[in-house]
Amino acid sequence: MTLQQELGRRVFDGFGFSSRSASLFARPQSGEELAAILRRAGEEGLTVGLRGSGRSYGDAAMNGGNVVLDVTGMRKILSWDPQSGIAEVEPGVTIEQLWRSTLADGWWPAVVPGTMFPTLAGCAAMNVHGKNHFKVGGTGDQILDAELVLPTGERKRISREENSELFHAAIAGFGMLGAFSRIRLKLKKVEGGRLKVRQIPARSLDEQFDLIDEHTPNSDYFVTWVDCIKGGSSLGRGQVHQAVYTHGDEDPEGKSLMDPSRQDLPGHILGVPKSMVGIILKLFRFNTGMALLNLGKYLASELTPRSWYKQGHVAFAFLLDYVPNFRSAYEPEGFIQYQPFVPKEHAREVFKKILRLQQARGLPSYLGVMKRHRADNFLLSHAVDGYSFAMDFAVTKANRAELWRLCHDMSEIVLEAGGRFYPAKDAVLRPQDFQRAWGQERISRFRALRRQVDPQRVLRTEWAARVGVDEAG
Amino acid sequence: MPAFETAIVVGASSGIGEALVKKLAAEGTKVAAIARRESELRALAQSCGDRVFPFVHDVRNFSEAPVLFDRICAELGSVDLLVYNAGVMPRVEESEYNFEKNRQMVEINLLGAMAWMDPAAAYMEARRAGTLCGISSVAGDRGRRGNPGYHASKAGLTTYLESLRNRLTHRGVRVVTVKPGPVKTAMTDGLKMPLMISAEECADGVLSFAKSSTTEGYVPAAWGPIMFAIRSIPSVLFRRTSI
C-alpha cells in the first residue's frame, strides 16, 4: 500500500485557527519509522511537513493535501545527567516533560517560551526564544548537538564542530532541512524554585523602552505588556515584568518549590477565576471592550506595589498556559500573532509607527508584548540585536482582507528598518518580505543546503510554500 | 445555479444511485459516479451528457477509496456533496447463519461508507463546508429477526453518521442520514413489502433531505411514525412479534 492509502487523515489548524487544512497523518514511534516515512514519501511523490505540538500560530506546521509527520510519538528523555545538567531527548519531548524531570535536581530549561507544551524539536526548528533572550539567546544556543534525519533517510549528527553549517541552518530552519530525531541540550542551574519578580507600570512606549534599557542588564528575565489601543501621549503604555534568580539562602521557602509537583499555575488572573477568563475575553472581543480591559489592567498595574515578590518558575514563565485553551476566545475565525524583530537603533520609532498605523486603521492589537533580544549565529534565525513586539489581532470575516493589508503595511515599516519576523508566529509574510527580511545571501546559502539534503523537495510546509523558501520552479 | 456544484455518488450504476446521478446531473451538478459495473456506469454517463464522470471502483477495495477521492477532488475542482448509496442485502433464510453473507453486508454497507466518508469528512471539515449523505435504512432502527447482518450493518451506518454529524455540524459540514423503507430495485426483486416506492421517488426524497436543514429522516415520510412505534416496543415484546 502507498502512504496515501495507508495513512489516516486529520484536519489541522494553526494555533491561531486562522488557517486550516486536511492532511495525511503519521506519528512515528522511532527514528527508524520517521526515516522510513520520509523515504517513502519521497518515493511516492508526496511532501512531508514536520509538526510537534502544533503551537505555531500560523501555517508553519501544516501541509494540506500531503503528509504531516507528528513527532510527538517520540517523547522519551534518553538520558539526564544531574551533575552536568545535560539532557538528551527525543524530538517530541516537551518543555513541560523536561522541567518536570529536572527541577528536583536543580535544573531548569535555559530557554522556555510562554507555554510549556511545545516540543523540543519544534523549539529547535523555530529557534524558539523566551523572556531571557537578551541574556542567553534562543533554544539553539542551548543545544550541544543533535541528530537530523534527512529526507533520504540518512541520519546526520550535527553540532558546532560536526556538520557545522547544517547545524547552524537546521536550527531556525523551520523543519526544511531534516527532522530532529535526537537533541542534546544543556539546562540552567537554579538554586531555588522561585524567582524574584517585580512589575513596574510604564506610561508610554518611550518609558517602556527606558525601563527595558535600564533594567535588562540586571535582569534574568524581562518582558513588557503593551496596551495597543490607547493613543496620544499614552501611546504604548503598559507594564514591565522583571525577574531574577534567587541565590543561596535568599529564599528558604522557595526550596520546597524545587519539587515539580509544587510548581503551579495560578488559579486566578487579576482576581478573576481562570475558567472565566476565556468567557470574558470572548465577551470583550471588540475594540471598545478591549480598551476597557486594557484600562483596567493598566490601572491595576498602577496600584500594584513595585516591590519585589517571589513567584514560582512555572507561574512566571508560562503565562499563555494560565487560561486553558484561551485561543477559543477567538473562534471561529481565530487570530493571528504578528511579531516583528527590529534592530535596537530603530525599534522605538518603528513600534510607534506601527501602533499609530493600526489605531488609525481601526484594527488595534488586543494584546501586545515587547521583549529585548540579541543576535545569534543561526542562518535564518529571527533574532536581531534589538526588540520584538508581539501583537495578537482578532480575525473576522469582515476584517480579514484589511487586517492582512495592515500587516503588509506594517511589514514595510519593519523591513525598511532592517527587521525580521518570527516564522513560528507568522500568518501573513509574502515572498518579497521573506527575501528582504533575511537577505539574498542567507537565503541562497539555505537553498544550497536544501538542494544538498533534500533534492526532491520532500520537506514542505504551507508556511515555507507561502513565503517561497525554495526558489520558484 | 444547482444546489451542489459538484457531487460524488457511490453505488451509482443502478437503482437509487442511478436515479440520484440523473437528477443531480439534470440540475447542473457535476457528478462523479462510482460503481463496480463498468458497462452500466458508461451507459449512465452517456445518457447524462457531459456532467457525469464515471469511475469504476469496488467499495470493498477500501484502500483505493481515499486515493480515488483525492483524484476526483482534483478533477472536479471540489466536492460539495458525497452520497454513499452502495449496499447489498443478500437473501438470508430463516435459521440460516452465514458469515460470508454477513461479511459482505458489513463490508459494502458499512466499511465502504467509512472508507469514503473519512477522507470526505476531513476534506469538508477543513473547508468548513459540504454535505455528507448516507443511505441507511429503516432496517437499522431495530434488530429484526429476518436478516441480522443487514440490520446490524445499517444500524452501524446510522450510528456512524450520527457520530460524524455530532463531530462536524459545528464545523460547517452537514451530515444527512436518509432511511428509506423498501425500494423497488434489483435488491428487493421478488419481495413483497409495504409502502414500496420507486428508485426515482427515493432519490427525490434523498435530494430533498440533502438540500434541506433536516439531517435525518425517512423516505417516504410515513415510515417516521411507523418506526417510532416499532422502536418503542419493549425488547421483551418485540421478540414475540413477527416484524
XYZ file of C-alpha atoms in Angstrom:
716
model
C 0.000 0.000 0.000
C 1.067 3.559 -0.586
C 1.180 6.193 2.162
C -1.889 7.804 0.580
C -3.783 4.542 1.126
C -2.230 3.625 4.433
C -2.255 6.832 6.463
C -5.325 8.272 8.124
C -6.303 11.875 7.586
C -6.548 14.736 10.012
C -7.618 18.311 9.854
C -5.055 20.657 11.357
C -5.469 24.240 12.464
C -2.713 26.687 13.053
C -2.695 27.513 16.773
C -4.455 30.794 15.963
C -7.207 28.992 13.998
C -6.694 31.366 11.073
C -5.528 28.590 8.737
C -6.763 25.037 8.389
C -6.186 22.060 6.073
C -6.644 18.292 5.832
C -3.551 16.081 5.597
C -2.351 12.541 5.690
C -1.158 11.992 9.227
C 1.766 9.959 10.555
C 3.075 9.727 14.097
C 6.233 7.592 14.066
C 7.392 5.996 17.288
C 11.085 5.806 16.439
C 13.817 7.356 14.339
C 13.665 4.327 12.051
C 9.938 4.803 11.426
C 10.442 8.508 10.898
C 13.198 7.871 8.348
C 11.055 5.267 6.580
C 8.125 7.682 6.191
C 10.372 10.412 4.795
C 11.948 7.968 2.349
C 8.620 6.502 1.237
C 7.069 9.941 0.807
C 9.931 10.870 -1.495
C 9.493 7.676 -3.490
C 5.741 8.265 -3.804
C 5.973 11.922 -4.779
C 4.445 13.195 -1.552
C 5.728 16.051 0.579
C 6.134 15.951 4.358
C 5.541 18.754 6.836
C 7.035 18.283 10.292
C 4.887 19.032 13.319
C 5.419 18.988 17.060
C 2.689 20.062 19.446
C 1.110 22.333 16.855
C 1.783 25.552 18.772
C 2.845 27.545 15.721
C 0.213 30.235 15.323
C 0.040 30.236 11.534
C 0.737 27.561 8.948
C 4.307 26.615 9.846
C 3.336 23.100 10.980
C 0.759 22.392 8.288
C 0.958 20.651 4.929
C -2.517 20.359 3.429
C -3.129 17.521 0.984
C 0.168 15.820 1.829
C 1.784 14.225 4.859
C 2.022 15.864 8.265
C 4.583 13.992 10.315
C 3.910 14.478 14.009
C 6.955 13.801 16.203
C 5.067 13.601 19.496
C 5.132 9.812 19.369
C 8.864 10.039 20.094
C 8.897 11.514 23.572
C 11.482 9.743 25.689
C 14.119 11.523 27.703
C 17.034 9.334 26.638
C 19.487 10.467 29.297
C 19.751 13.029 32.062
C 22.907 13.949 33.938
C 22.096 15.978 37.067
C 25.786 16.782 37.550
C 26.309 18.499 34.225
C 22.683 19.497 33.549
C 22.810 17.884 30.107
C 19.744 16.086 28.758
C 19.411 14.008 25.632
C 15.853 13.842 24.370
C 13.735 12.518 21.567
C 12.158 15.201 19.364
C 8.659 15.003 20.840
C 9.731 15.673 24.424
C 8.008 18.835 25.587
C 9.297 21.710 27.675
C 6.910 20.505 30.387
C 8.360 16.986 30.385
C 11.821 18.445 30.626
C 11.308 20.738 33.622
C 9.255 18.141 35.453
C 12.192 15.740 35.078
C 14.997 18.106 36.007
C 13.788 20.714 38.503
C 14.172 18.465 41.546
C 17.861 18.153 40.617
C 18.176 21.946 40.485
C 17.985 22.493 36.735
C 15.503 24.463 34.650
C 15.330 24.625 30.826
C 17.501 27.599 29.965
C 15.030 28.812 27.325
C 11.275 28.454 27.626
C 8.563 30.205 25.627
C 5.320 31.451 27.164
C 3.836 27.963 27.067
C 5.232 24.672 28.328
C 3.661 22.496 25.641
C 5.933 22.875 22.578
C 8.242 20.004 21.699
C 11.996 20.382 21.786
C 12.155 19.613 18.053
C 9.668 22.392 17.376
C 11.651 24.761 19.596
C 14.860 23.850 17.749
C 13.341 24.139 14.279
C 11.975 27.590 15.101
C 14.816 28.578 17.454
C 12.143 29.478 19.978
C 13.109 32.150 22.493
C 11.981 33.131 25.947
C 11.841 36.196 28.155
C 15.601 35.902 28.675
C 16.620 36.014 25.030
C 18.645 39.184 25.579
C 20.772 37.250 28.066
C 21.065 33.606 26.939
C 19.873 33.565 23.325
C 17.331 31.139 21.895
C 16.806 27.388 22.045
C 19.589 26.828 19.516
C 22.139 28.400 21.813
C 21.411 25.698 24.421
C 21.721 22.765 22.011
C 25.055 20.938 22.118
C 24.391 18.538 19.278
C 21.551 16.734 17.547
C 20.747 14.004 15.089
C 18.981 15.034 11.922
C 17.098 12.582 9.698
C 17.367 13.746 6.113
C 14.582 13.168 3.584
C 16.708 10.422 2.022
C 16.506 8.550 5.326
C 20.174 9.286 6.059
C 20.957 10.314 9.641
C 23.477 13.051 10.367
C 24.994 14.143 13.644
C 25.164 17.909 13.726
C 26.912 20.217 16.161
C 29.066 23.343 16.186
C 32.012 21.128 15.230
C 30.450 18.390 13.102
C 28.416 19.351 10.021
C 28.517 22.825 11.458
C 26.901 24.555 8.500
C 23.932 22.195 8.634
C 23.707 22.630 12.419
C 23.517 26.401 12.093
C 20.899 26.162 9.353
C 18.708 23.331 10.684
C 18.217 25.270 13.904
C 15.817 28.017 12.883
C 15.421 26.075 9.623
C 11.646 25.624 10.033
C 11.933 21.836 9.561
C 13.048 22.241 5.967
C 16.470 20.606 6.289
C 15.548 17.412 8.109
C 13.751 16.065 11.123
C 15.401 16.164 14.524
C 15.406 12.639 15.944
C 17.565 13.356 18.974
C 18.627 16.566 20.703
C 21.249 17.039 23.420
C 20.997 20.284 25.339
C 22.296 21.992 28.427
C 19.960 23.303 31.103
C 20.356 26.197 33.544
C 21.347 25.564 37.175
C 18.877 27.138 39.594
C 19.216 27.425 43.357
C 15.556 27.880 44.182
C 12.098 27.064 42.967
C 11.090 30.709 42.760
C 12.199 33.893 41.071
C 12.276 37.403 42.482
C 9.790 39.335 40.419
C 8.534 42.865 40.222
C 6.223 44.837 37.980
C 6.505 48.489 37.056
C 3.877 50.475 35.159
C 5.068 52.352 32.072
C 3.155 55.441 30.982
C 4.220 55.358 27.356
C 6.208 53.371 24.812
C 9.239 55.581 25.459
C 9.012 54.744 29.128
C 8.755 51.034 28.273
C 11.996 51.282 26.281
C 13.681 53.299 29.051
C 12.718 50.671 31.617
C 13.914 47.841 29.376
C 17.247 49.541 28.750
C 17.707 50.444 32.403
C 16.809 47.086 33.901
C 17.680 44.309 31.451
C 21.401 44.409 32.337
C 20.429 43.426 35.894
C 17.658 41.002 34.983
C 17.444 37.323 34.186
C 14.047 37.707 32.510
C 12.277 40.763 31.180
C 9.011 41.222 29.320
C 6.528 44.037 28.948
C 2.816 44.214 28.345
C 1.704 46.919 25.895
C -1.749 48.483 25.699
C -2.029 48.775 21.917
C -5.354 50.610 21.958
C -4.513 53.723 23.979
C -3.118 56.515 21.835
C -1.910 60.088 22.252
C 0.721 60.772 24.881
C -0.022 57.370 26.440
C 0.751 55.500 23.229
C 2.307 52.153 24.112
C 1.722 52.383 27.838
C 1.786 49.174 29.798
C 3.668 47.301 32.443
C 7.114 45.724 32.594
C 7.811 42.415 34.327
C 11.319 41.867 35.622
C 12.641 38.687 37.234
C 15.931 37.484 38.668
C 17.013 34.118 40.044
C 17.325 33.643 43.768
C 20.691 32.549 45.136
C 21.952 30.699 48.201
C 19.671 31.071 51.199
C 17.893 34.073 49.788
C 14.584 32.217 49.548
C 14.424 29.316 52.033
C 10.698 28.819 51.370
C 11.345 28.586 47.663
C 13.487 25.474 48.142
C 10.362 23.389 48.552
C 9.236 24.501 45.097
C 12.109 22.543 43.612
C 9.564 19.728 43.892
C 7.882 19.900 40.459
C 4.510 18.918 41.912
C 4.527 22.193 43.881
C 5.011 24.366 40.806
C 1.506 25.526 39.995
C -0.135 27.866 37.568
C -2.267 30.426 39.410
C -5.987 29.781 39.582
C -6.852 33.473 39.165
C -5.822 36.293 36.866
C -6.305 39.777 38.298
C -8.743 38.211 40.738
C -10.793 36.505 38.015
C -11.014 32.686 38.119
C -9.152 31.397 35.105
C -12.136 29.341 33.978
C -13.944 32.661 33.465
C -11.158 34.478 31.661
C -11.874 32.913 28.267
C -15.550 33.848 28.536
C -14.703 37.433 29.499
C -12.238 37.689 26.623
C -14.918 36.494 24.243
C -17.451 38.988 25.596
C -14.993 41.906 25.340
C -13.511 40.930 21.981
C -14.193 44.217 20.230
C -12.225 47.458 20.217
C -14.097 49.287 22.979
C -14.349 46.155 25.089
C -10.630 45.508 24.859
C -9.911 49.193 25.546
C -11.847 48.799 28.806
C -9.986 45.613 29.735
C -6.673 47.292 28.942
C -7.634 50.308 31.030
C -8.496 48.013 33.926
C -5.231 46.148 33.587
C -3.216 49.361 33.370
C -4.902 50.933 36.411
C -4.308 47.707 38.324
C -0.642 47.922 37.386
C -0.504 51.497 38.725
C -1.887 50.249 42.028
C 0.374 47.199 42.202
C 3.342 47.723 44.555
C 6.625 47.969 42.698
C 8.440 45.971 45.329
C 9.946 42.561 44.682
C 7.975 39.410 45.419
C 8.583 35.722 44.838
C 6.935 33.676 42.112
C 7.462 30.057 41.027
C 9.254 29.397 37.758
C 6.138 27.889 36.180
C 3.848 30.743 37.197
C 6.276 33.332 35.857
C 7.265 31.559 32.659
C 4.080 30.100 31.251
C 1.638 32.998 31.017
C -0.044 31.507 27.962
C -0.975 28.400 29.929
C -2.863 30.344 32.629
C -6.101 30.109 30.653
C -6.561 26.640 29.189
C -7.448 26.892 25.521
C -7.501 30.711 25.642
C -7.441 30.697 21.855
C -11.045 29.508 21.775
C -11.981 33.073 22.767
C -11.116 33.955 19.176
C -13.167 31.212 17.480
C -14.426 30.691 14.869
C -12.244 32.921 12.684
C -9.291 32.846 15.040
C -6.463 35.288 15.495
C -3.007 35.990 14.181
C 0.070 36.967 16.072
C 2.325 39.395 14.273
C 5.796 39.675 15.777
C 8.448 41.818 14.137
C 12.040 41.962 15.405
C 13.677 45.341 14.887
C 17.316 46.404 15.414
C 17.767 48.445 18.566
C 18.577 51.696 16.759
C 15.169 51.834 15.089
C 12.802 49.901 17.327
C 11.285 52.854 19.214
C 10.257 54.702 16.110
C 9.162 51.580 14.230
C 6.951 50.361 17.064
C 5.401 53.806 17.470
C 4.674 53.939 13.747
C 3.035 50.546 13.604
C 0.987 51.263 16.726
C -0.287 54.500 15.202
C -0.989 52.773 11.888
C -3.124 50.005 13.385
C -5.016 52.519 15.514
C -5.640 54.745 12.505
C -6.986 51.747 10.588
C -9.303 50.799 13.458
C -7.577 47.428 13.789
C -5.621 47.635 17.027
C -3.939 44.611 18.525
C -5.750 43.254 21.561
C -2.557 42.088 23.240
C 0.933 43.485 22.837
C 4.139 42.088 24.324
C 7.632 43.539 23.940
C 10.944 41.813 24.597
C 14.658 42.534 24.272
C 16.750 40.221 22.073
C 20.277 39.533 20.975
C 21.638 38.316 17.650
C 22.794 34.743 17.098
C 24.669 32.615 14.560
C 21.807 30.612 13.067
C 21.432 31.166 9.354
C 17.746 32.085 9.159
C 17.155 32.985 12.773
C 14.620 35.665 13.576
C 16.876 37.057 16.263
C 18.400 40.520 15.973
C 20.160 42.756 18.474
C 17.063 44.714 19.244
C 13.493 44.371 20.337
C 10.421 42.393 19.329
C 6.796 43.403 19.563
C 4.267 40.535 19.509
C 0.713 41.595 18.749
C -2.457 39.496 18.694
C -5.107 40.514 16.183
C -8.595 39.045 16.131
C -9.596 37.807 12.676
C -13.156 38.167 11.472
C -14.755 37.515 8.107
C -15.213 41.271 7.762
C -11.690 42.373 8.697
C -9.570 39.596 7.207
C -8.530 41.331 3.986
C -7.997 44.671 5.718
C -6.017 43.020 8.532
C -3.666 41.317 6.086
C -3.209 44.646 4.295
C -2.385 46.299 7.612
C 0.192 43.617 8.398
C 1.799 44.031 4.989
C 1.984 47.785 5.516
C 3.477 47.299 8.992
C 5.969 44.842 7.455
C 7.067 47.552 5.055
C 7.959 49.781 8.008
C 9.736 46.903 9.759
C 11.693 45.884 6.668
C 12.852 49.432 5.979
C 14.407 49.375 9.427
C 16.187 46.055 8.756
C 13.771 43.959 10.776
C 12.795 40.296 10.671
C 9.823 38.160 11.673
C 9.129 35.038 13.707
C 8.105 32.084 11.491
C 6.558 30.285 14.471
C 4.020 33.077 14.735
C 3.649 34.219 11.168
C 0.494 34.064 9.043
C 0.990 36.994 6.698
C 4.513 37.127 5.233
C 4.869 37.241 1.461
C 7.828 36.029 -0.610
C 9.129 39.575 -1.062
C 9.007 40.130 2.718
C 10.897 36.878 3.334
C 13.563 37.899 0.809
C 14.074 41.313 2.327
C 13.963 40.174 5.949
C 16.745 37.584 5.657
C 18.534 38.842 2.585
C 19.532 37.129 -0.636
C 22.893 35.887 0.601
C 21.497 33.978 3.590
C 18.564 32.631 1.629
C 20.833 31.438 -1.176
C 23.021 29.573 1.324
C 19.915 27.990 2.823
C 18.634 26.944 -0.596
C 22.007 25.436 -1.462
C 21.778 23.301 1.675
C 18.207 22.359 0.748
C 19.413 21.146 -2.643
C 22.050 19.010 -0.916
C 19.920 17.369 1.760
C 16.501 17.430 0.101
C 16.994 17.454 -3.666
C 13.485 16.085 -4.239
C 11.928 18.779 -2.024
C 10.179 16.259 0.159
C 10.057 18.609 3.119
C 7.406 21.250 2.776
C 5.081 23.269 4.975
C 2.364 25.674 3.994
C 4.426 28.468 5.561
C 7.530 27.557 3.546
C 5.495 27.373 0.342
C 3.777 30.681 1.110
C 6.946 32.676 1.720
C 8.897 30.916 -1.038
C 11.652 29.229 0.947
C 12.511 27.368 -2.254
C 13.072 29.375 -5.365
C 10.336 29.148 -7.973
C 10.406 26.055 -10.167
C -27.497 27.538 -10.164
C -27.538 23.957 -8.829
C -27.744 23.324 -5.081
C -24.435 21.450 -5.362
C -21.770 22.388 -7.898
C -20.101 19.012 -7.552
C -21.058 15.640 -6.106
C -19.888 12.078 -5.710
C -22.424 9.260 -5.750
C -21.033 5.945 -4.578
C -23.089 2.993 -5.747
C -24.309 4.705 -8.887
C -24.870 2.082 -11.560
C -28.482 1.165 -10.770
C -31.458 1.805 -8.515
C -31.360 4.788 -6.153
C -27.802 5.708 -7.102
C -28.542 5.786 -10.809
C -31.620 7.926 -10.183
C -29.594 10.280 -7.975
C -26.928 10.736 -10.640
C -29.523 11.516 -13.283
C -31.365 14.024 -11.092
C -28.195 15.779 -9.935
C -26.866 15.990 -13.489
C -30.207 17.353 -14.671
C -29.914 20.111 -12.064
C -26.489 21.068 -13.420
C -24.287 19.337 -10.859
C -21.012 17.799 -11.995
C -21.266 14.231 -10.685
C -18.573 11.619 -10.153
C -20.463 8.337 -10.451
C -18.785 5.420 -8.669
C -19.715 1.791 -9.230
C -18.243 -1.653 -9.791
C -20.074 -2.439 -13.040
C -18.302 -0.590 -15.809
C -20.768 -1.106 -18.658
C -23.759 0.175 -16.648
C -21.679 3.095 -15.480
C -20.612 4.028 -19.003
C -24.196 3.823 -20.209
C -25.319 6.061 -17.364
C -22.615 8.624 -18.125
C -23.542 8.629 -21.808
C -27.197 9.162 -21.007
C -26.425 12.236 -18.893
C -24.288 14.267 -21.252
C -21.014 15.758 -20.109
C -21.865 16.308 -16.447
C -21.291 12.736 -15.253
C -17.790 11.343 -14.764
C -17.683 7.566 -14.320
C -15.147 5.903 -12.005
C -15.028 2.118 -11.759
C -14.450 1.039 -8.185
C -15.386 -1.819 -5.869
C -16.242 -0.330 -2.460
C -14.637 -3.355 -0.823
C -11.314 -2.117 -2.149
C -11.098 0.144 0.894
C -7.570 1.412 0.350
C -8.487 2.672 -3.110
C -11.251 4.955 -1.797
C -9.100 7.805 -0.380
C -6.870 7.815 -3.457
C -9.887 7.958 -5.749
C -11.477 10.633 -3.583
C -8.358 12.814 -3.952
C -8.351 12.223 -7.703
C -11.993 13.217 -8.030
C -11.404 16.361 -5.923
C -8.614 17.304 -8.295
C -10.634 16.525 -11.427
C -13.893 18.171 -10.344
C -12.153 21.041 -8.560
C -14.151 20.460 -5.372
C -16.665 18.109 -3.790
C -19.777 19.702 -2.289
C -21.844 16.550 -1.777
C -20.993 12.906 -1.196
C -23.792 10.345 -1.225
C -22.904 6.845 -0.098
C -25.541 4.607 -1.573
C -23.727 1.304 -2.095
C -25.484 -1.521 -0.337
C -26.372 -5.186 -0.558
C -28.984 -7.363 1.096
C -28.422 -10.995 0.161
C -31.329 -13.268 0.849
C -30.961 -14.967 4.235
C -33.234 -17.874 5.014
C -34.848 -18.494 8.355
C -32.370 -20.295 10.609
C -29.542 -19.519 8.199
C -26.322 -18.226 9.767
C -23.873 -17.321 7.053
C -20.782 -15.388 7.932
C -19.780 -14.738 4.335
C -23.086 -13.002 3.653
C -22.741 -11.024 6.870
C -19.215 -10.007 5.998
C -20.298 -8.904 2.535
C -23.034 -6.701 4.031
C -20.779 -5.160 6.653
C -18.048 -4.544 4.105
C -20.283 -2.943 1.498
C -22.957 -1.291 3.638
C -20.741 -0.030 6.459
C -16.989 -0.289 5.907
C -17.220 1.020 2.360
C -19.120 4.018 3.717
C -16.373 4.650 6.250
C -13.673 4.330 3.600
C -15.384 7.034 1.512
C -16.754 9.260 4.255
C -13.477 9.525 6.189
C -11.457 11.347 3.522
C -14.550 13.336 2.554
C -15.130 14.375 6.177
C -11.528 15.559 6.552
C -11.773 17.460 3.285
C -15.067 19.112 4.203
C -14.054 19.864 7.786
C -11.003 21.706 6.503
C -13.208 23.708 4.103
C -15.890 24.238 6.753
C -18.445 23.332 4.082
C -20.044 20.348 2.397
C -22.711 17.694 2.766
C -22.211 14.023 3.533
C -25.249 11.878 2.907
C -25.567 8.228 3.838
C -28.388 5.979 2.613
C -29.152 3.905 5.657
C -32.468 2.081 6.093
C -35.465 1.618 8.332
C -33.830 -1.770 8.879
C -31.161 -0.084 11.008
C -33.682 1.051 13.615
C -34.314 -2.347 15.193
C -32.645 -5.715 15.187
C -35.377 -7.623 13.448
C -35.274 -11.390 13.016
C -35.158 -11.534 9.219
C -31.588 -10.592 8.324
C -29.373 -9.896 11.337
C -26.332 -8.936 9.297
C -28.253 -6.387 7.228
C -29.881 -4.790 10.275
C -26.532 -4.620 12.036
C -24.771 -3.076 9.032
C -27.438 -0.383 8.637
C -27.602 0.292 12.401
C -23.830 0.706 12.299
C -24.108 3.097 9.384
C -26.804 5.136 11.141
C -24.676 5.430 14.281
C -21.537 6.217 12.327
C -23.353 9.027 10.509
C -24.746 10.354 13.783
C -21.222 10.467 15.217
C -19.948 12.280 12.153
C -22.838 14.737 12.442
C -22.045 15.421 16.103
C -18.415 15.957 15.172
C -18.940 18.075 12.079
C -22.103 20.156 12.450
C -20.390 22.980 14.347
C -17.621 22.873 11.751
C -19.935 23.794 8.902
C -20.449 20.302 7.449
C -23.914 18.770 7.130
C -24.218 15.035 7.684
C -27.513 13.616 6.491
C -28.927 10.180 7.260
C -31.713 9.022 4.981
C -33.616 5.887 5.944
C -35.706 4.602 3.082
C -38.199 1.840 3.515
C -38.436 -0.797 0.768
C -37.484 0.491 -2.686
C -38.155 -1.287 -5.947
C -34.639 -2.234 -7.027
C -32.749 -5.361 -8.007
C -32.019 -5.830 -4.300
C -35.711 -6.179 -3.442
C -36.707 -8.037 -6.576
C -39.411 -10.573 -5.788
C -40.020 -9.288 -2.265
C -43.471 -8.090 -1.246
C -43.157 -5.251 1.225
C -45.370 -2.408 2.475
C -45.011 1.215 1.326
C -42.713 0.194 -1.524
C -41.543 3.188 -3.616
C -39.615 3.518 -6.847
C -35.913 4.359 -7.000
C -36.803 7.742 -8.548
C -39.146 8.573 -5.684
C -36.483 7.580 -3.209
C -33.862 9.706 -4.981
C -36.215 12.684 -4.776
C -36.506 12.124 -1.034
C -32.734 11.797 -0.621
C -32.029 15.017 -2.503
C -34.757 16.797 -0.600
C -33.012 15.918 2.685
C -29.564 16.727 1.272
C -30.751 20.227 0.393
C -32.857 20.929 3.479
C -31.910 21.716 7.051
C -33.228 18.328 8.196
C -30.371 15.956 8.873
C -32.177 12.694 9.480
C -35.387 11.325 8.055
C -37.420 8.583 6.435
C -38.430 8.093 2.799
C -41.354 8.073 2.430
C -42.189 10.163 5.480
C -44.866 7.703 6.557
C -42.073 5.485 7.888
C -41.362 8.103 10.575
C -44.339 7.358 12.845
C -44.219 3.655 11.974
C -40.608 3.326 13.021
C -41.239 5.442 16.097
C -43.867 2.933 17.124
C -41.617 -0.023 16.305
C -38.697 1.490 18.207
C -40.962 1.974 21.209
C -41.858 -1.708 21.546
C -40.010 -3.177 24.536
C -37.486 -5.799 23.519
C -39.206 -8.490 25.547
C -42.377 -7.963 23.492
C -40.614 -7.229 20.189
C -39.073 -10.699 20.059
C -42.555 -12.230 20.238
C -43.756 -10.364 17.140
C -43.274 -11.436 13.538
C -41.996 -7.997 12.420
